[in-house]
Short mmCIF file of C-alpha atoms and ligand atoms in Angstrom, two decimals:
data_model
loop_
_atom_site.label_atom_id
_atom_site.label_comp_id
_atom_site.label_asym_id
_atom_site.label_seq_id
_atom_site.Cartn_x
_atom_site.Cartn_y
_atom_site.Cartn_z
CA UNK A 942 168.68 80.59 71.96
CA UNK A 943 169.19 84.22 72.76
CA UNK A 944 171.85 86.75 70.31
CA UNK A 945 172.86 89.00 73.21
CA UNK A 946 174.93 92.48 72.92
CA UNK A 947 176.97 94.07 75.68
CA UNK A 948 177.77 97.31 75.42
CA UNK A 949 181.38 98.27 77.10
CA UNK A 950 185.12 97.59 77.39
CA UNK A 951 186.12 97.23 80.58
CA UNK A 952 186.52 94.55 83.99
CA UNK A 953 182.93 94.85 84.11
CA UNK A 954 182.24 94.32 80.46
CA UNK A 955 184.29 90.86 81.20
CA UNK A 956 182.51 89.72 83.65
CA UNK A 957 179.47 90.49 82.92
CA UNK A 958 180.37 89.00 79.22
CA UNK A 959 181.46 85.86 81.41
CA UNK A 960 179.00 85.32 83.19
CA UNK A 961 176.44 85.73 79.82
CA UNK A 962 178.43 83.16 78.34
CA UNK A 963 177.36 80.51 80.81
CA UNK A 964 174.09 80.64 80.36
CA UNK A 965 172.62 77.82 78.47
CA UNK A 966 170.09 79.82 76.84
CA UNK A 967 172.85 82.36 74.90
CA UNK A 968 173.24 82.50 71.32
CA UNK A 969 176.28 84.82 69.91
CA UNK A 970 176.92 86.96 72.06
CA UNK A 971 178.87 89.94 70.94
CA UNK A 972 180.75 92.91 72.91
CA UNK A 973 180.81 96.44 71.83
CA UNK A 974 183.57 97.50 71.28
CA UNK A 975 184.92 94.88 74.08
CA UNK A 976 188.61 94.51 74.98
CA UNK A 977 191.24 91.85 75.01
CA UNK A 978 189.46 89.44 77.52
CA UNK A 979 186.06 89.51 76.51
CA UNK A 980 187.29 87.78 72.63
CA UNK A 981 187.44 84.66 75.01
CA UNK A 982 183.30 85.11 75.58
CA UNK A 983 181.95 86.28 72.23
CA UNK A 984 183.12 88.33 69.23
CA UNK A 985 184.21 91.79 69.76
CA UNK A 986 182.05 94.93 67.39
CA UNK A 987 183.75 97.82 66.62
CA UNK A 988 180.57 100.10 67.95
CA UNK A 989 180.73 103.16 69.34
CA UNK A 990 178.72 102.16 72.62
CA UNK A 991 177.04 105.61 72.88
CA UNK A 992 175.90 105.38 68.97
CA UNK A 993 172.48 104.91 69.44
CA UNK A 994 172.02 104.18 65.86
CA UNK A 995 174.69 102.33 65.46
CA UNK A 996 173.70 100.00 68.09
CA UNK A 997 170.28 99.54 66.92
CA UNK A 998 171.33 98.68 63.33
CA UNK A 999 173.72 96.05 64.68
CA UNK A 1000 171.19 94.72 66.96
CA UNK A 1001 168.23 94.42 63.82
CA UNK A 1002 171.02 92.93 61.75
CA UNK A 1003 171.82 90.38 64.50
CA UNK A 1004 168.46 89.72 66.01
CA UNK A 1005 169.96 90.76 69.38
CA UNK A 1006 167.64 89.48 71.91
CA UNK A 1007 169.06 91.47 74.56
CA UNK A 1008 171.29 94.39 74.64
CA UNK A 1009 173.27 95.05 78.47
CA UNK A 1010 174.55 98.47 78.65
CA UNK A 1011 177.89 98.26 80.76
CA UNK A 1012 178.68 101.81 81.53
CA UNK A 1013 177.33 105.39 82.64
CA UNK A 1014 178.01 106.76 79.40
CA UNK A 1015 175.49 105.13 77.16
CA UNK A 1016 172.96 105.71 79.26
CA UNK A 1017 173.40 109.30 80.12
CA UNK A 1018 173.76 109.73 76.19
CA UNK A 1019 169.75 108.02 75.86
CA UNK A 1020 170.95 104.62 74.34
CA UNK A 1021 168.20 102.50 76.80
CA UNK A 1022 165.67 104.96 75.94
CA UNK A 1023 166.11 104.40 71.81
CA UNK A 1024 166.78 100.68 71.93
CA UNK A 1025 163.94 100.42 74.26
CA UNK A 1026 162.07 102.23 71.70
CA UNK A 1027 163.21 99.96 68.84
CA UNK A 1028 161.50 96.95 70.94
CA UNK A 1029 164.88 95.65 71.52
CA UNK A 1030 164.59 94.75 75.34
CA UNK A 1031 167.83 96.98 77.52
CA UNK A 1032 169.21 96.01 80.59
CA UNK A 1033 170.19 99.64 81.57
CA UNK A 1034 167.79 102.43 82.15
CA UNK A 1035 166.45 105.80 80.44
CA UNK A 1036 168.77 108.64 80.50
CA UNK A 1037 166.34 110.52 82.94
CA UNK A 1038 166.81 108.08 85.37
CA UNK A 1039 170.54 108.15 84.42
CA UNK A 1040 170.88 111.11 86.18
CA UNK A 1041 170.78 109.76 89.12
CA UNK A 1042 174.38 109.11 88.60
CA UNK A 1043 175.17 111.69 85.69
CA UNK A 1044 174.47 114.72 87.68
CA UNK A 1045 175.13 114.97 91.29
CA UNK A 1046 172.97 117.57 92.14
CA UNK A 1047 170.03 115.87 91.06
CA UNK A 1048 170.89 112.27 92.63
CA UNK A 1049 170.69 114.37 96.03
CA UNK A 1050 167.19 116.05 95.41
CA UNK A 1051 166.36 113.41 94.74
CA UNK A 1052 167.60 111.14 97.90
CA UNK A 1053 166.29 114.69 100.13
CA UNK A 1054 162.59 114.19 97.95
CA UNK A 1055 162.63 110.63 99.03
CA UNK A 1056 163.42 110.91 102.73
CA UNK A 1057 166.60 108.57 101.65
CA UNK A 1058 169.85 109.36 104.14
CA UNK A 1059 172.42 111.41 102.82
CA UNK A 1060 175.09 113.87 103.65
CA UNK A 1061 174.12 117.63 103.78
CA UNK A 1062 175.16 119.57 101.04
CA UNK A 1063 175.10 122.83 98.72
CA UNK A 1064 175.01 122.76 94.70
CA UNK A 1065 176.98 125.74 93.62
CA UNK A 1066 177.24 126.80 89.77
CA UNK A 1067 179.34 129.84 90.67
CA UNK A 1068 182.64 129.96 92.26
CA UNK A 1069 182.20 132.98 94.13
CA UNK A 1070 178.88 131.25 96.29
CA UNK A 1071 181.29 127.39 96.52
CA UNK A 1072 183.53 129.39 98.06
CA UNK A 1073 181.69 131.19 100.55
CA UNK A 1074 179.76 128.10 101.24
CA UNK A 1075 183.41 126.29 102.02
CA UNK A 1076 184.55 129.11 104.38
CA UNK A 1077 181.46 129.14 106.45
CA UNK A 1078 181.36 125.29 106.73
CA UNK A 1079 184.84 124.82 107.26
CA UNK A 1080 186.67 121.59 106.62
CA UNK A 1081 186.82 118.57 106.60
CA UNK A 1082 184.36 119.20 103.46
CA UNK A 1083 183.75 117.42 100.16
CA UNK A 1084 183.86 119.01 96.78
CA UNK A 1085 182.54 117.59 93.72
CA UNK A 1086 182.38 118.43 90.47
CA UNK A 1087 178.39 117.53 89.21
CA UNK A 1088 178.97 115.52 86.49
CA UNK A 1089 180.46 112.81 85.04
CA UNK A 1090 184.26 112.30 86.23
CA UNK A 1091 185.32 108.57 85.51
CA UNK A 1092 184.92 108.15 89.86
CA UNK A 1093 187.43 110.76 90.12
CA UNK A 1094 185.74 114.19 90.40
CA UNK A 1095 185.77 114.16 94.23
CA UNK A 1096 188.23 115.99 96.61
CA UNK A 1097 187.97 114.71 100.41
CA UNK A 1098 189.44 118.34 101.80
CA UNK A 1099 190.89 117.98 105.09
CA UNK A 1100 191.67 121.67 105.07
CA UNK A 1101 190.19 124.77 103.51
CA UNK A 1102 192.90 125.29 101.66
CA UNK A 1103 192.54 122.41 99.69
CA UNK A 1104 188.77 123.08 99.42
CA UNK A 1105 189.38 126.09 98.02
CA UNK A 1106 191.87 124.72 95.37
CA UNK A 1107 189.43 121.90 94.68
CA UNK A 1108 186.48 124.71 94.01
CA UNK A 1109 189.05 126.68 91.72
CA UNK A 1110 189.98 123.67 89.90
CA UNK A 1111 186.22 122.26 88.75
CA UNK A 1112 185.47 125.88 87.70
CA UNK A 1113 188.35 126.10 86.09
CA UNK A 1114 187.60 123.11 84.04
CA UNK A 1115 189.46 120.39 85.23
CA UNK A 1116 186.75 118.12 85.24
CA UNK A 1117 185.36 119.52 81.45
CA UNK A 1118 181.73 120.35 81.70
CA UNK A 1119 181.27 118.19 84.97
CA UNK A 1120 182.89 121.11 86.59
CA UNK A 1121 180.44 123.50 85.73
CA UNK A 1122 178.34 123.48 88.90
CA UNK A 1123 179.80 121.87 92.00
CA UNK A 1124 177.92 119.88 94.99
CA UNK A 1125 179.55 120.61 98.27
CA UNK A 1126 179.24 118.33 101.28
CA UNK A 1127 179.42 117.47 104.55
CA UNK A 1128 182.25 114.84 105.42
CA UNK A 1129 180.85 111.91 106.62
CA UNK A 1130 182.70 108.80 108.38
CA UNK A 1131 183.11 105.10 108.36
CA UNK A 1132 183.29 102.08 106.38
CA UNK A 1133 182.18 102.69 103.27
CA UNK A 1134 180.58 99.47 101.25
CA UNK A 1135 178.44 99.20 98.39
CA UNK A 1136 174.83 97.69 98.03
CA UNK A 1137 173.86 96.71 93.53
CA UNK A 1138 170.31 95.92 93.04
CA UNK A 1139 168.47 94.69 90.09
CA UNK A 1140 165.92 97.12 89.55
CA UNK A 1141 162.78 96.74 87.35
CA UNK A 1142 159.35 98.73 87.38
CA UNK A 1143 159.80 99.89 90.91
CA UNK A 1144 161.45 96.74 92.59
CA UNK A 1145 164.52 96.30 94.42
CA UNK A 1146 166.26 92.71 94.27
CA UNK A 1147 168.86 93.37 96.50
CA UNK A 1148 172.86 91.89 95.52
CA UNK A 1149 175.22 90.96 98.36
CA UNK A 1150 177.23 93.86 99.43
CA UNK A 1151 180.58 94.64 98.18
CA UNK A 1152 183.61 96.94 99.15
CA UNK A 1153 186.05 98.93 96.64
CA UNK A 1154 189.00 100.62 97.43
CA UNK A 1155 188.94 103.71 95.69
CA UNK A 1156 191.73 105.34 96.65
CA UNK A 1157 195.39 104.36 95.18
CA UNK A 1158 197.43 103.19 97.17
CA UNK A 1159 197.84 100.93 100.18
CA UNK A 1160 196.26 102.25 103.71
CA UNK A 1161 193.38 104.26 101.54
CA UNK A 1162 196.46 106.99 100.27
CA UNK A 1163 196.88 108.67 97.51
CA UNK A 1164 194.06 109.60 94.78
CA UNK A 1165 190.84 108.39 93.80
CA UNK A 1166 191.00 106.09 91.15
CA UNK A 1167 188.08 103.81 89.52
CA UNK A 1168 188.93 101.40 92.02
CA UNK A 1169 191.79 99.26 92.63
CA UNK A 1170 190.09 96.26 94.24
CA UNK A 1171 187.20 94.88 96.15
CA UNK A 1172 185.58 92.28 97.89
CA UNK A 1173 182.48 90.65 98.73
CA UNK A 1174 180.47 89.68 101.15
CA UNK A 1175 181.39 92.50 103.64
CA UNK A 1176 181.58 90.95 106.82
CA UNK A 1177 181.10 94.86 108.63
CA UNK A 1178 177.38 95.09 107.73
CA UNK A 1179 175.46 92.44 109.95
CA UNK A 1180 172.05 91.58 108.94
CA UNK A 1181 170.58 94.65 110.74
CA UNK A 1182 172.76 96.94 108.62
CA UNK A 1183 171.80 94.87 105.32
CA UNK A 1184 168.46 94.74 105.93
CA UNK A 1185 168.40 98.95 106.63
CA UNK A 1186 170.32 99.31 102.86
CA UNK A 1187 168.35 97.28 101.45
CA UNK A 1188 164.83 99.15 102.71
CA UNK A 1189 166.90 102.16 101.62
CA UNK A 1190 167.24 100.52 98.06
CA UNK A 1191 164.02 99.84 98.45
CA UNK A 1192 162.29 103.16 98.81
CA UNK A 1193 164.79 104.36 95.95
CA UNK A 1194 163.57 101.94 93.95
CA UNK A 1195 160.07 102.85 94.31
CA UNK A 1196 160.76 106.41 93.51
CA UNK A 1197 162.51 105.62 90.34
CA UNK A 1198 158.75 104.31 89.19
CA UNK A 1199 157.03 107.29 90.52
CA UNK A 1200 159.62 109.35 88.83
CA UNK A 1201 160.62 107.69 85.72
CA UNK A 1202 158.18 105.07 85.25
CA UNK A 1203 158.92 101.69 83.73
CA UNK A 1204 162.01 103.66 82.89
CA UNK A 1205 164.23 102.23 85.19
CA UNK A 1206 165.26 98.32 84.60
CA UNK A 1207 168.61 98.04 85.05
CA UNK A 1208 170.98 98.22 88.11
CA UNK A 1209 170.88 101.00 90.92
CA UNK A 1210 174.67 100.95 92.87
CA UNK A 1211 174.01 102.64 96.14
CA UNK A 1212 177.21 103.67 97.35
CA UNK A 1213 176.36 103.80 100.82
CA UNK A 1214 178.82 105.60 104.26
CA UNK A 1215 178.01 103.37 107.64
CA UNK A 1216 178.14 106.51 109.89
CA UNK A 1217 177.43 106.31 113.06
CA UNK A 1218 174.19 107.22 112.63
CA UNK A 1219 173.45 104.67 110.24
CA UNK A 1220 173.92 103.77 106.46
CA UNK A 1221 173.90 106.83 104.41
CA UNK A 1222 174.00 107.56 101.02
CA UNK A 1223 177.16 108.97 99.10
CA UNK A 1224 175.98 108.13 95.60
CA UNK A 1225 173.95 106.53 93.09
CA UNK A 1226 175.38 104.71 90.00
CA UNK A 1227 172.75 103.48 87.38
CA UNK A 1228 174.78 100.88 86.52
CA UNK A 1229 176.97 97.65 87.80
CA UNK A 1230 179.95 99.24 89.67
CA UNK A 1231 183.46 98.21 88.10
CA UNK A 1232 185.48 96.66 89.92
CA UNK A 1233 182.69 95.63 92.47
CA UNK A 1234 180.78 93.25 89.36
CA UNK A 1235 183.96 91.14 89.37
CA UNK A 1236 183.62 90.41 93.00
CA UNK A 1237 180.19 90.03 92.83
CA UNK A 1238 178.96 88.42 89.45
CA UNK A 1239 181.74 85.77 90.70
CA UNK A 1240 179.69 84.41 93.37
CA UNK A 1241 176.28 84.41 91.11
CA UNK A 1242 175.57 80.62 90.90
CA UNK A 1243 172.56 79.88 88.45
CA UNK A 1244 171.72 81.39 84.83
CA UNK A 1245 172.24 85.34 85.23
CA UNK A 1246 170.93 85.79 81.89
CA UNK A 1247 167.04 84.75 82.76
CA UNK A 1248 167.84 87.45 85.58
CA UNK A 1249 168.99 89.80 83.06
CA UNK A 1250 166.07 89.61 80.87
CA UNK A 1251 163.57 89.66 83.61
CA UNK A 1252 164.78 92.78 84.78
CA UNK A 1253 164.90 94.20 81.26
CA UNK A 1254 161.26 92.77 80.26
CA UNK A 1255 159.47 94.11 83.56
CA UNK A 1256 158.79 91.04 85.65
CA UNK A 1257 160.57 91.76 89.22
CA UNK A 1258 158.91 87.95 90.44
CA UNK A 1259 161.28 86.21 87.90
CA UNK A 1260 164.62 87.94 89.22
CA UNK A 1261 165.40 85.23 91.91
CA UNK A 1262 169.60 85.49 92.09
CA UNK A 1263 171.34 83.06 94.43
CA UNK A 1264 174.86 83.51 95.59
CA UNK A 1265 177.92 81.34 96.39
CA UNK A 1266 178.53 81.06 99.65
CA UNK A 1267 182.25 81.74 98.98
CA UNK A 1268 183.78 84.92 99.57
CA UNK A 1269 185.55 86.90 96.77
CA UNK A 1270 188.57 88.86 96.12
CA UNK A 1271 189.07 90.99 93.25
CA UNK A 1272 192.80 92.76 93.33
CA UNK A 1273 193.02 95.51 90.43
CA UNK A 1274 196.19 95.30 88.49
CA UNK A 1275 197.12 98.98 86.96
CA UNK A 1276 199.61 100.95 84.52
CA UNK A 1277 202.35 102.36 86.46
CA UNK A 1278 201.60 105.56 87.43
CA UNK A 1279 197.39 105.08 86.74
CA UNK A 1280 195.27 107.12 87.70
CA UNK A 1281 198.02 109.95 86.45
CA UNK A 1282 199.37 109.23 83.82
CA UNK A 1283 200.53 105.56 82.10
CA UNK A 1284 202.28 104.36 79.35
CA UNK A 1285 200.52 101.60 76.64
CA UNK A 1286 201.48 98.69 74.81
CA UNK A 1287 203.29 96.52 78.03
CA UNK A 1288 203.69 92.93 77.15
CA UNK A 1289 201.35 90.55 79.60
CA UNK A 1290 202.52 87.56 79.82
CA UNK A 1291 201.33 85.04 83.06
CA UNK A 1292 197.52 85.01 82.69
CA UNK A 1293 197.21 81.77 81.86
CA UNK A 1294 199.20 80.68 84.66
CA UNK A 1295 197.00 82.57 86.99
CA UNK A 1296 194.00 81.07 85.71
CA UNK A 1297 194.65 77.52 85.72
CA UNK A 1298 194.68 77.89 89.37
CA UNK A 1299 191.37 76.65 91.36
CA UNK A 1300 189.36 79.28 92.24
CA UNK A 1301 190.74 82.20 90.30
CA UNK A 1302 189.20 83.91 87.62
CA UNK A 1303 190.73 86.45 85.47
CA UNK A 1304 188.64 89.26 84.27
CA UNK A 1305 190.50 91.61 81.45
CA UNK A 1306 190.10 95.38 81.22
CA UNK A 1307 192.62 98.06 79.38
CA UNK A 1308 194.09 94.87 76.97
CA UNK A 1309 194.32 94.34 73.44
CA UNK A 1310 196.23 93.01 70.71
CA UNK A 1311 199.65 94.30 68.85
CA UNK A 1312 200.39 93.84 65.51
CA UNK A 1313 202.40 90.66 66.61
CA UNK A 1314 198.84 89.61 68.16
CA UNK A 1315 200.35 89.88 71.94
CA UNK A 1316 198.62 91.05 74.70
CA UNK A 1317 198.99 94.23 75.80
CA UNK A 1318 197.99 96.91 78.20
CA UNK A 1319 195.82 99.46 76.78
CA UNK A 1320 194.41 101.69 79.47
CA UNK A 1321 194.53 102.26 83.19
CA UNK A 1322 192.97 99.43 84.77
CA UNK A 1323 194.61 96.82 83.00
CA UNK A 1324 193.73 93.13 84.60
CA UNK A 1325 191.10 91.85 87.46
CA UNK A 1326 192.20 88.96 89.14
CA UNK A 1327 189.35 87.70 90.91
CA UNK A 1328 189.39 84.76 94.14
CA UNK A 1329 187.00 82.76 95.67
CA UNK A 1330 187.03 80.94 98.56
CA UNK A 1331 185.81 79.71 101.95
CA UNK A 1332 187.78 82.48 103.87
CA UNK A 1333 189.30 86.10 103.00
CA UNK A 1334 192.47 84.36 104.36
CA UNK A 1335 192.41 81.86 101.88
CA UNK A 1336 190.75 84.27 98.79
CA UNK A 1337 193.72 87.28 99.74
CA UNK A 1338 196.15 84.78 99.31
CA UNK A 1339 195.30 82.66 96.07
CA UNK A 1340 194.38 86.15 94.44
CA UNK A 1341 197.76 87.72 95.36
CA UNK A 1342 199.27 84.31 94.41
CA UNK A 1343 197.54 84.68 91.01
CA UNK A 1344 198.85 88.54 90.97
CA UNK A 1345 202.51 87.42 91.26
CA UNK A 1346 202.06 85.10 88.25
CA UNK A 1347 201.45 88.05 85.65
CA UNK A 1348 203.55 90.18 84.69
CA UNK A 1349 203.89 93.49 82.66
CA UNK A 1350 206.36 96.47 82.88
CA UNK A 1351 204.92 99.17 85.74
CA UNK A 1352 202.33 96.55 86.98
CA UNK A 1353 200.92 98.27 90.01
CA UNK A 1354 198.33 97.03 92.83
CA UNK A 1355 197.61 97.23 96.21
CA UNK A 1356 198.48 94.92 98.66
CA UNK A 1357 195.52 95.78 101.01
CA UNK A 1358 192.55 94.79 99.20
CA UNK A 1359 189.80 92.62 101.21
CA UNK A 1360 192.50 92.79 104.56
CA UNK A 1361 189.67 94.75 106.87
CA UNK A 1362 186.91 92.12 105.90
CA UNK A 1363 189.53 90.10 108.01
CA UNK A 1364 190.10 92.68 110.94
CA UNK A 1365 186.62 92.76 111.46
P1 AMP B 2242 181.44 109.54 94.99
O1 AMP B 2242 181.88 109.53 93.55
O2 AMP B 2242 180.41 110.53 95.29
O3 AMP B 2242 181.14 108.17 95.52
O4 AMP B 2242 182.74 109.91 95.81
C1 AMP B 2242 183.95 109.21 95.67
C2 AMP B 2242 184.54 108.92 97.02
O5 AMP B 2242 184.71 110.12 97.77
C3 AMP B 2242 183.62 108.07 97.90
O6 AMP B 2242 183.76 106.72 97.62
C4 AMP B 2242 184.12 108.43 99.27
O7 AMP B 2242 185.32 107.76 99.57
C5 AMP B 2242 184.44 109.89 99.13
N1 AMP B 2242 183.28 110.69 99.55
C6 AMP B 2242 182.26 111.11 98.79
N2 AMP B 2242 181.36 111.82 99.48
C7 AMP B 2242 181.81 111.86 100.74
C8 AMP B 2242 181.32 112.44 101.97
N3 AMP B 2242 180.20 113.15 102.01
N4 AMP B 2242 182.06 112.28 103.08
C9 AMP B 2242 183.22 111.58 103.06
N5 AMP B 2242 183.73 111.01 101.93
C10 AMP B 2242 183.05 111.14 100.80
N1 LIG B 2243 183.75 101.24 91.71
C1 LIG B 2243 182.97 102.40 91.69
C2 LIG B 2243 182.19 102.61 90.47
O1 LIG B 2243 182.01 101.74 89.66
O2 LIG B 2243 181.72 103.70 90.29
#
């Protein structure tokens, strides 16, 4: 048996927390600091997740076997690289190779060193040269602020004005430090659609593609959020198209070993534009994409954590993942008024409802407990309800279904999510 940690609070944390807990090989399992779902997989730590320290004396104390890091922050702040070094094995890489997604300007020298298809761009660190840069491009142009944003550092201009506004507002520190240097690009268009592979020691094993929604509201309106639903399979990207991301993730995951070494054992998201021209790159994560896990970690049939440790311990043979042949639907259910600003400490009442219903999972994200030990929103992403089923017909409506069940003042969603894998 197997003490595993996972590091993280959100949908992701959940799932990926869910889908430890099946595994007849775990032990405790414990989430750090974990939310009001994941009490239902393990027992919840009050660690700091980018505590380096504090991790590692948790994980002696415990005799973690395995310690899954769940989001960008850890490893940008170098947990992998000092757990790693306290021969605790990490699923999660190194924070060089976490800047892949921690600094945008290096995730695209690095896709141009490669020879891995991108948009054309300019990193800025001065307003007066973004600026410039804008005017002589023109729009439609896309500004983004380097570093870490929570997904929502990007401005899609359609007009130079807005460019311009979007170039003012990184440098004038909107974004905190991310904003300090800017990466302008060229627009690109089409589907977008996300490929996750494990990666370990220079090998891709490629997941099933997924699709968020990032933007807010219904018809792809509105703001960026951290996305408010997705699906998987994506029935756009034929086996041609798969096969070309997953060379792509491929070749990326060969230069993460040439770069970083055996510093990279964790998951690469490729976040990928199917232009015209062919799949091209938009960004790298170096981690599980939230809410695209809940689609996808849904439809993992076998034990994930003997792929999990695989990937952590170096041996790429022994990741062999197999996948449901059911189709997923993850709707996002939000704070009123997310990704502005919400008000905490709704009532939810109608999960259990929801997930006594075949086929529907429900993965937790800003929850926790009052004093009166209800459960109540805490954040901006509040619930994932998750379907799976033979068609997107059939998942859209059981998940929506499961949606109507819960309730909690402001409850906001979109009503859109998964309906172009049907117009397809
Ligand atoms: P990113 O965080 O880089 O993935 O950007 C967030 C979102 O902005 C993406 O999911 C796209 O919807 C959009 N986006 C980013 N880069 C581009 C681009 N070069 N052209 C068009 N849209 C983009
Ligand atoms: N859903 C996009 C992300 O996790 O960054």
């Amino acid at each position: 048996m197997m003490n595993v940690l996972v590091l993280g609070s959100g949908g992701r944390e959940h799932a990926l927390a869910w889908s430890i807990a099946k595994s007849p090989q775990v032990g405790d399992l414990f989430i750090a600091p974990g939310n009001g779902g994941t009490v239902q997989c393990g027992r919840n730590v009050p660690l700091d997740p980018c505590d380096a320290e504090a991790v590692i004396g948790f994980s002696k104390d415990q005799g973690i076997g395995l310690v899954v890091i769940g989001p960008e922050a850890p490893l940008v702040a170098g947990v992998a690289d000092a757990v790693r070094a306290a021969g605790i094995p990490v699923f999660g890489p190194n924070a060089d190779a976490a800047r892949l997604e921690g600094s945008k300007s290096f995730s695209k020298e690095f896709m141009i060193r490669h020879g891995l298809p991108t948009a054309r761009y300019r990193a800025c660190d001065c307003e007066a040269d973004a600026l410039a840069f804008v005017r002589e491009t023109g729009a439609p142009i896309v500004v983004k602020a380097d570093g870490l944003a929570a997904g929502k550092g990007v401005v899609v201009a359609d007009d130079l004005e807005e460019a311009e506004e979007a170039v003012h507002d990184c440098f004038a520190g909107a974004f905190g430090t991310a904003g300090s240097s800017v990466v302008i690009e060229e627009c690109l268009v089409g589907p977008e659609c996300s490929m996750l592979a494990f990666i370990t020691d220079g090998e891709a094993v490629c997941m099933p593609c997924a699709q968020d929604h990032k933007r807010a509201f219904d018809g792809d309106r509105g703001p960026n959020t951290g996305g408010m639903g997705a699906y998987s399979p994506v029935p756009a990207v034929d086996d041609a198209l798969e096969t070309r991301m997953a060379d792509i993730m491929r070749t990326a995951a060969a230069a993460t070993k040439e770069e970083f070494g055996a510093g990279y054992r964790g998951v690469l998201y490729g976040g990928f534009m199917l232009t015209e021209e062919g799949p091209k790159l938009l960004e790298f994560n170096a981690r599980f994409g939230d809410p695209e896990t809940q689609a996808v970690l849904a439809r993992f049939d076998g034990d994930v954590l003997d792929a999990f440790l695989a990937v952590a311990e170096g041996r790429a043979g022994d990741v062999r993942p197999s996948w449901s042949d059911k189709v997923s639907v993850c709707v996002v259910l939000a704070s009123g008024g997310y990704p502005g600003s919400y008000e905490k400490g709704k009532v939810i009442l109608g999960i259990e409802e929801a997930e006594e219903m075949d086929g529907v999972l429900v993965f937790q994200a800003g929850t926790s407990y009052n004093a009166d030990d209800e459960l109540i929103t805490s954040g901006g992403r509040v619930l994932n309800v998750v379907a799976l089923a033979d068609s997107f017909e059939e998942a859209r409506e059981l998940a929506y279904e499961a949606c109507d069940k819960i309730n909690f003042e402001g409850k906001q969603m979109r009503f859109d999510i998964a309906k172009r894998a049907i117009e397809v």
